[in-house]
Coordinates of N, CA and C in Angstrom, one line a residue:
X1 N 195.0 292.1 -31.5 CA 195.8 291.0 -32.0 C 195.4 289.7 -31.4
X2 N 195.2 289.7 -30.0 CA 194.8 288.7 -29.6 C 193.1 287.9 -29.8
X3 N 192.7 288.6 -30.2 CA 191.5 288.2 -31.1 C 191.6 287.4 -32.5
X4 N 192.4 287.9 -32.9 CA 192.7 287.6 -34.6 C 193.6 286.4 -34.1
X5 N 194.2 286.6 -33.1 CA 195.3 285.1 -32.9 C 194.1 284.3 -32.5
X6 N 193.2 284.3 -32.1 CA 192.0 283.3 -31.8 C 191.0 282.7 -32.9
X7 N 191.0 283.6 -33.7 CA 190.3 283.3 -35.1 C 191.4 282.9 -35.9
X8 N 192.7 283.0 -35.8 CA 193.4 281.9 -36.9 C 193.7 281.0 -36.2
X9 N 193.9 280.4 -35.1 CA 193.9 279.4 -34.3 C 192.5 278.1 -34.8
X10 N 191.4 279.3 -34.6 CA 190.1 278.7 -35.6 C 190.3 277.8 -36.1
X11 N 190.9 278.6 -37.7 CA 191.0 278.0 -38.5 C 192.5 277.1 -38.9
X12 N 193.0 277.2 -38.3 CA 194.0 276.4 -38.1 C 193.8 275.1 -37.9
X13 N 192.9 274.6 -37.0 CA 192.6 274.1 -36.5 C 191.4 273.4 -37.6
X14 N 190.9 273.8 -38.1 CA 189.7 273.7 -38.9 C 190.4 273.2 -40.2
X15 N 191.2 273.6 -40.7 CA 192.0 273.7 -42.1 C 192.9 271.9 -41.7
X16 N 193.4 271.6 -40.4 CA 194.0 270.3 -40.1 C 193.1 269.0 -39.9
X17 N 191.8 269.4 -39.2 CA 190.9 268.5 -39.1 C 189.7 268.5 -40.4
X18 N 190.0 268.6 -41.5 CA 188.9 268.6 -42.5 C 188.1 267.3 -42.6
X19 N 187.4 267.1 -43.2 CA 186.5 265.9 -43.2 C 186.9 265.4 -44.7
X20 N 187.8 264.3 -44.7 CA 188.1 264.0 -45.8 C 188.1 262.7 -46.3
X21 N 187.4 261.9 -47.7 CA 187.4 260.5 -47.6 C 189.2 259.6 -47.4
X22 N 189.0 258.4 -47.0 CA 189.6 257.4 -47.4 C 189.4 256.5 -48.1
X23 N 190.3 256.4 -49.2 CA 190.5 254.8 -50.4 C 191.2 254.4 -50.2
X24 N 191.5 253.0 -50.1 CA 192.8 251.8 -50.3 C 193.6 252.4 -49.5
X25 N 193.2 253.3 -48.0 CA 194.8 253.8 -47.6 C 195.6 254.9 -47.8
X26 N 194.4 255.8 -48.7 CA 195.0 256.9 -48.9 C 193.8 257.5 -48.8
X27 N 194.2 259.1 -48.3 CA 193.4 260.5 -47.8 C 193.3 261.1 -48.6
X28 N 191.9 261.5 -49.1 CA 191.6 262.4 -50.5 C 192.3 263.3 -50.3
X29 N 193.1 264.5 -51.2 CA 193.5 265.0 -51.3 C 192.7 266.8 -51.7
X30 N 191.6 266.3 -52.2 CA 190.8 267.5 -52.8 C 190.1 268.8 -52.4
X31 N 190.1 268.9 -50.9 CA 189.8 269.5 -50.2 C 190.7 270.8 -49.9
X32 N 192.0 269.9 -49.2 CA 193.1 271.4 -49.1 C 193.6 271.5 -50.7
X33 N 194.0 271.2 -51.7 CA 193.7 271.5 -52.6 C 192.8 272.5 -53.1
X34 N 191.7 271.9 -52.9 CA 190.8 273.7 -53.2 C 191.4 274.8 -52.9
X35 N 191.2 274.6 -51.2 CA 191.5 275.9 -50.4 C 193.1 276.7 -50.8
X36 N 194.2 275.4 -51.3 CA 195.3 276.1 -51.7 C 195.0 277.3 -52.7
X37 N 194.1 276.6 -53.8 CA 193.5 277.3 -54.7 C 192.9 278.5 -54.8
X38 N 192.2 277.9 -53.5 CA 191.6 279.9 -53.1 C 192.4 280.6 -52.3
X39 N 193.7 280.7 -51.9 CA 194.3 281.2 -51.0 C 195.2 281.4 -52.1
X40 N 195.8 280.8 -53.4 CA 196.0 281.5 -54.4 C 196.2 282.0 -55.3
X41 N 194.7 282.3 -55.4 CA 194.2 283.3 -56.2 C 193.4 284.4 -55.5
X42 N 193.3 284.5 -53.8 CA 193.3 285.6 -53.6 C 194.3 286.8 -53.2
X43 N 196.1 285.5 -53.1 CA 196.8 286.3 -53.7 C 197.2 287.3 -54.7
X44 N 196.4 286.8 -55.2 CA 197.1 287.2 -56.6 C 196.0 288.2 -57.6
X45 N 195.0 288.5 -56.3 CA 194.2 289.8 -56.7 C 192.5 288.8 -57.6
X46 N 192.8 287.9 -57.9 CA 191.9 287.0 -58.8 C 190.5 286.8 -58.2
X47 N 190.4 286.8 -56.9 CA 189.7 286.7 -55.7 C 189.1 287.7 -55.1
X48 N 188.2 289.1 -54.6 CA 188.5 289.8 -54.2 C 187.1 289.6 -53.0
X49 N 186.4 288.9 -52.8 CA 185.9 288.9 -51.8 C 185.3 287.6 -51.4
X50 N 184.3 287.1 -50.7 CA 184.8 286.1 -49.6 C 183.5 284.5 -50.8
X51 N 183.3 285.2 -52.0 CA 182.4 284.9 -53.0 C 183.4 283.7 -53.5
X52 N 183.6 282.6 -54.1 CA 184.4 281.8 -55.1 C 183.5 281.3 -55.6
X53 N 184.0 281.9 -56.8 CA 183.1 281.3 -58.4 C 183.8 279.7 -58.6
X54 N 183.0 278.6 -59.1 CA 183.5 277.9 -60.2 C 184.0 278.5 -61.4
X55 N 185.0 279.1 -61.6 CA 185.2 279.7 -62.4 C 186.7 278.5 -63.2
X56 N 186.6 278.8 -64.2 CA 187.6 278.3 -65.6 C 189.0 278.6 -65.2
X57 N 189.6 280.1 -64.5 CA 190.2 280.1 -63.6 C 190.7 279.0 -62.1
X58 N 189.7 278.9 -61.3 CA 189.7 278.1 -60.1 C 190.4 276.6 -60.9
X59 N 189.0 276.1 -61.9 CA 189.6 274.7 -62.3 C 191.3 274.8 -63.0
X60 N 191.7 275.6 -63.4 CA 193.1 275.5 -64.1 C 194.0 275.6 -62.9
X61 N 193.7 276.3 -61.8 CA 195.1 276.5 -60.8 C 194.9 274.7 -60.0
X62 N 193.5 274.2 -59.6 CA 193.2 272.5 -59.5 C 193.9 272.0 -60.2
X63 N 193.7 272.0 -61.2 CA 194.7 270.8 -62.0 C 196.4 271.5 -61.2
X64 N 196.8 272.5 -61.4 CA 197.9 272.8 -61.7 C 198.6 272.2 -60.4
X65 N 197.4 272.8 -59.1 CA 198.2 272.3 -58.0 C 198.2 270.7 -57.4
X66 N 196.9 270.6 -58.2 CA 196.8 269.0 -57.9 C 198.4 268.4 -58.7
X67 N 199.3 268.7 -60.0 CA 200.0 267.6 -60.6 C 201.2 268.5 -59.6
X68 N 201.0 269.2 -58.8 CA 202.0 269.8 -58.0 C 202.1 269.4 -56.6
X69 N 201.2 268.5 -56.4 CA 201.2 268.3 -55.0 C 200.8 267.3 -54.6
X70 N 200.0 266.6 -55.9 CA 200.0 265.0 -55.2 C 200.4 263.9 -56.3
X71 N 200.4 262.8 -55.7 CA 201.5 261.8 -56.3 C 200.8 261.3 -57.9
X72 N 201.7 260.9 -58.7 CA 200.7 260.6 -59.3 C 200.3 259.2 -59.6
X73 N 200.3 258.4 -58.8 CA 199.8 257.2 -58.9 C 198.8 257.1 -57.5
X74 N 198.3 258.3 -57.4 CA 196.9 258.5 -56.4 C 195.7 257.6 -56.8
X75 N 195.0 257.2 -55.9 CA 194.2 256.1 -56.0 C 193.2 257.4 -56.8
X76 N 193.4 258.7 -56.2 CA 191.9 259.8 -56.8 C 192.5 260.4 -58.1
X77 N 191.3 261.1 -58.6 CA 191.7 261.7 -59.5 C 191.1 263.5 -59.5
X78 N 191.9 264.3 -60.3 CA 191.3 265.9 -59.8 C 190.4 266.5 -60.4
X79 N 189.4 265.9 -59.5 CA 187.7 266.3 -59.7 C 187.2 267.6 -59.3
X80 N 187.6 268.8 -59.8 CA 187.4 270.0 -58.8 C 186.0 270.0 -58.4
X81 N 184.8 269.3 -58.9 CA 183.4 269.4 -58.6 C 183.5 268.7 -57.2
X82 N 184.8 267.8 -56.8 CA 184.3 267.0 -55.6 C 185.0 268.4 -54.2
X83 N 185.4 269.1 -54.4 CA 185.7 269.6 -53.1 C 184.7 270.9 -53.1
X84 N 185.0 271.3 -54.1 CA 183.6 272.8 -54.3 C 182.4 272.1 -53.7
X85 N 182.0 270.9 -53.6 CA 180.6 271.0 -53.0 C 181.1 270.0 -52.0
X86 N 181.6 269.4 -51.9 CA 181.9 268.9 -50.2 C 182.8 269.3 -49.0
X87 N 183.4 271.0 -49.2 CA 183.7 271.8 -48.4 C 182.2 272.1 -48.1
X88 N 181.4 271.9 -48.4 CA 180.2 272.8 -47.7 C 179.9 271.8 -46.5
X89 N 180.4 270.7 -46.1 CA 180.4 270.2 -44.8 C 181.3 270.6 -44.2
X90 N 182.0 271.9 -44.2 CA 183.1 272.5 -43.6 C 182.2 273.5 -42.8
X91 N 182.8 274.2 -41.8 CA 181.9 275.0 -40.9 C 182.3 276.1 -41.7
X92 N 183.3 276.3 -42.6 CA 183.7 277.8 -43.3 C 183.2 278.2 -44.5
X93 N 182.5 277.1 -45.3 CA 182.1 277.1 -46.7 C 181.3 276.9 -46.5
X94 N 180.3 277.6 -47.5 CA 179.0 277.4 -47.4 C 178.9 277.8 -49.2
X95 N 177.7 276.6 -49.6 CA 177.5 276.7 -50.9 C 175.9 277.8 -50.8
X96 N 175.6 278.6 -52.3 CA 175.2 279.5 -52.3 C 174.3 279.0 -53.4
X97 N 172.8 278.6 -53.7 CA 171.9 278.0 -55.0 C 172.0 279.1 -55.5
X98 N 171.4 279.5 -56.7 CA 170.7 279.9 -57.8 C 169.1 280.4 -57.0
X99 N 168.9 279.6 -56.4 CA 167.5 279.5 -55.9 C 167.3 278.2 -55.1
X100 N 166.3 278.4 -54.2 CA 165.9 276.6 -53.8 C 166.6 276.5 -52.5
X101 N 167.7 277.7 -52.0 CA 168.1 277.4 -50.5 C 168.7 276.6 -50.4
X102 N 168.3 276.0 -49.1 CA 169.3 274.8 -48.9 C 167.8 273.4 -48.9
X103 N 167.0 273.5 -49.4 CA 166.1 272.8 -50.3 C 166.6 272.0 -51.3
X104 N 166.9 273.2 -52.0 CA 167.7 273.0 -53.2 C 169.2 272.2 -53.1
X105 N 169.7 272.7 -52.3 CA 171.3 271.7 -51.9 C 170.7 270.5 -51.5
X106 N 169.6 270.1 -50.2 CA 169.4 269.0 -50.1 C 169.0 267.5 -51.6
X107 N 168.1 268.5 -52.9 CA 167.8 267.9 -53.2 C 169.0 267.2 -54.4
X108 N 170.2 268.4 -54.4 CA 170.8 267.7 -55.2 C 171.6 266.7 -54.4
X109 N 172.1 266.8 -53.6 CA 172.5 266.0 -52.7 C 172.0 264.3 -52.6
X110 N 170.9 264.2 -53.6 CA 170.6 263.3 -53.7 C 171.0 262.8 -55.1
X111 N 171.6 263.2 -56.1 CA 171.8 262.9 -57.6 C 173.4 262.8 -57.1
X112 N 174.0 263.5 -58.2 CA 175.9 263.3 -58.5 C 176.3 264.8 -58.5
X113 N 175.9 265.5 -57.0 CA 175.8 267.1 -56.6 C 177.5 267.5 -57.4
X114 N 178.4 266.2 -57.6 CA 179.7 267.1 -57.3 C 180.2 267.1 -58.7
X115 N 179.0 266.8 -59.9 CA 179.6 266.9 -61.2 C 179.5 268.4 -61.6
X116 N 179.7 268.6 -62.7 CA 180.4 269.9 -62.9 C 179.4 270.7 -63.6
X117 N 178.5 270.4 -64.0 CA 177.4 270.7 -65.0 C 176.1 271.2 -64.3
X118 N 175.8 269.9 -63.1 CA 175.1 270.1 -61.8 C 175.4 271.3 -61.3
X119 N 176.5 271.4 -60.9 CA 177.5 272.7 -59.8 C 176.8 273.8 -60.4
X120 N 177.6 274.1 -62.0 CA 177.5 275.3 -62.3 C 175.5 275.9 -63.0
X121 N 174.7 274.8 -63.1 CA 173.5 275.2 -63.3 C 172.3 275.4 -61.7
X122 N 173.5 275.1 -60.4 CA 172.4 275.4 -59.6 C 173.2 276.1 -58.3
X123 N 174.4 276.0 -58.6 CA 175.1 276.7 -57.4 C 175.5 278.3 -57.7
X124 N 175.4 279.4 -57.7 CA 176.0 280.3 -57.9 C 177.6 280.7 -57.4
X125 N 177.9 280.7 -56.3 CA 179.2 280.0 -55.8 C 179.1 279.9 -54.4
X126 N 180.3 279.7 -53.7 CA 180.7 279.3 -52.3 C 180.6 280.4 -51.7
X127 N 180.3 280.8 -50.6 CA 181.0 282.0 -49.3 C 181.9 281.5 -48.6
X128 N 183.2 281.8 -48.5 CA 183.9 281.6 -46.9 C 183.5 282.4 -45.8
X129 N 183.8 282.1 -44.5 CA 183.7 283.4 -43.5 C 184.2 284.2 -44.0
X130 N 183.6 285.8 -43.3 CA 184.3 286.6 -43.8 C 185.6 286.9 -43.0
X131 N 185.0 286.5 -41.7 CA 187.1 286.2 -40.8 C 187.8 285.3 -41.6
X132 N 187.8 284.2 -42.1 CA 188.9 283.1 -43.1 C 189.0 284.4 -44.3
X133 N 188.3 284.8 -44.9 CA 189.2 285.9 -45.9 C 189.5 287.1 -46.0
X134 N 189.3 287.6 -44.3 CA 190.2 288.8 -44.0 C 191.3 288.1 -43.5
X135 N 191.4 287.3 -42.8 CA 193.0 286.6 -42.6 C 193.7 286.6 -43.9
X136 N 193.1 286.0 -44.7 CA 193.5 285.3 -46.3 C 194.2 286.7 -46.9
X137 N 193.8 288.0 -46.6 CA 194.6 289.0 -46.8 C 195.9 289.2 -46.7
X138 N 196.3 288.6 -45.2 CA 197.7 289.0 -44.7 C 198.4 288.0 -45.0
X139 N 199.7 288.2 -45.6 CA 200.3 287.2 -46.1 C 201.3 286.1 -44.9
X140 N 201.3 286.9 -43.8 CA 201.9 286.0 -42.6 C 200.8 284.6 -42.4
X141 N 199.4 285.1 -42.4 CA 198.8 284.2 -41.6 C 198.2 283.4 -43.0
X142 N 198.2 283.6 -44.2 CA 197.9 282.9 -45.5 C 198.8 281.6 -45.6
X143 N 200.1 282.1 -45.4 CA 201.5 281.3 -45.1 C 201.0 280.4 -44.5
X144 N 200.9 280.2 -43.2 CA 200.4 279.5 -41.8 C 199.4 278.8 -42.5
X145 N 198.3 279.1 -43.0 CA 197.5 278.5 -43.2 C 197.3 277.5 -44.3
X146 N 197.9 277.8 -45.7 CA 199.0 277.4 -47.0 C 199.3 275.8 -46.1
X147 N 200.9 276.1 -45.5 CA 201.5 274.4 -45.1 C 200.9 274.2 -44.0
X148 N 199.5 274.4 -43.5 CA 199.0 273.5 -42.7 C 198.2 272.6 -44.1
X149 N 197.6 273.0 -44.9 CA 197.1 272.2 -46.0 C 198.6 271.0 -46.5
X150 N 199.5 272.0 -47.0 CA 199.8 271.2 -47.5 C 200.4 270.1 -47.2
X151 N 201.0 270.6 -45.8 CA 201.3 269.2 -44.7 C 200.5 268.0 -44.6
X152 N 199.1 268.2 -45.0 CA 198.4 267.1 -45.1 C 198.6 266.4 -46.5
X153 N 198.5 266.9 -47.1 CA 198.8 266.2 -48.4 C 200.1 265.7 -48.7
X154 N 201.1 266.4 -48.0 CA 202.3 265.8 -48.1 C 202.4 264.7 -47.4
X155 N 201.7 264.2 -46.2 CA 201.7 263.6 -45.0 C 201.2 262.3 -45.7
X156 N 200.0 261.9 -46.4 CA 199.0 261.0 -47.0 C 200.6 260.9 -48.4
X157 N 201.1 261.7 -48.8 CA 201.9 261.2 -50.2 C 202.7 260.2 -49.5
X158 N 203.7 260.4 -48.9 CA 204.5 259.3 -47.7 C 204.0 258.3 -46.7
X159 N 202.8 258.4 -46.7 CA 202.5 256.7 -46.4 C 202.5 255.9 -47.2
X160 N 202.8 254.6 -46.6 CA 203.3 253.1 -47.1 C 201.6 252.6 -47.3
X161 N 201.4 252.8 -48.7 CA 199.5 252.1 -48.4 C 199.9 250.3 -48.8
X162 N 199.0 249.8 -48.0 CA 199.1 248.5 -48.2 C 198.3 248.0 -48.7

């Protein structure tokens, strides 16, 4: 146990400090968003290993939890291409090419990597660790993990942007 309390601590910790832009005063939102998204739908069996497809699925629970969770007179709009490929500057996601390695990530990295077209013709999908989705299993520490996301997003809705 006290192992596993050290690896969600991890990500705890990881999941609060994400790398996320700022506009006009407000904290993108897109990031924990994903991850709500993948935490679920690997509730809910949709998910079954540490693999996440851009899948037609993924983008519908995006929208769903984006008009569920952030305001709607957000300076952003719910781009699921923008967190699927800019979690991969997360130390838990890692994007997966088609081919071309991380050659290939570099080179798109130089075009509009986070459109949707791009994504699905050169990414095959994401990996998380495989510790973040054996945690993701147990519903105590999914919880835990769940409103530390959303606490950010609720935290950025209630500031006064000037």
């Amino acid at each position: 146990m006290c192992n596993n309390l050290a690896i969600l601590n991890k990500y705890l910790h990881q999941f609060s400090n994400l790398h996320r832009n700022k506009f006009k005063g407000e904290i993108a939102p897109h990031k924990p968003i994903m991850l709500l998204c993948v935490i679920d739908l690997i509730e809910a069996g949709f998910i079954t290993s540490n693999k996440i497809e851009l899948s037609e699925m993924l983008e519908e629970r995006f929208k769903s939890n984006w008009k569920r969770y952030v305001k709607t007179d957000s300076v952003y709009k719910p781009a699921v291409g923008t967190p699927f490929w800019h979690l991969n500057y997360e130390p838990f996601w890692h994007l997966v090419p088609f081919e071309g390695g991380n050659e290939q990530i570099m080179a798109l990295q130089k075009s509009n990597p986070y459109s949707l077209n791009l994504i699905r013709k050169h990414i095959k999908y994401a990996v998380i660790d495989k510790d973040l989705f054996d945690l993701l299993q147990d519903e105590p520490q999914r919880r835990l993990l769940s409103e530390v996301l959303i606490k950010s997003i609720e935290s950025n809705n209630n500031k006064v942007v000037f």
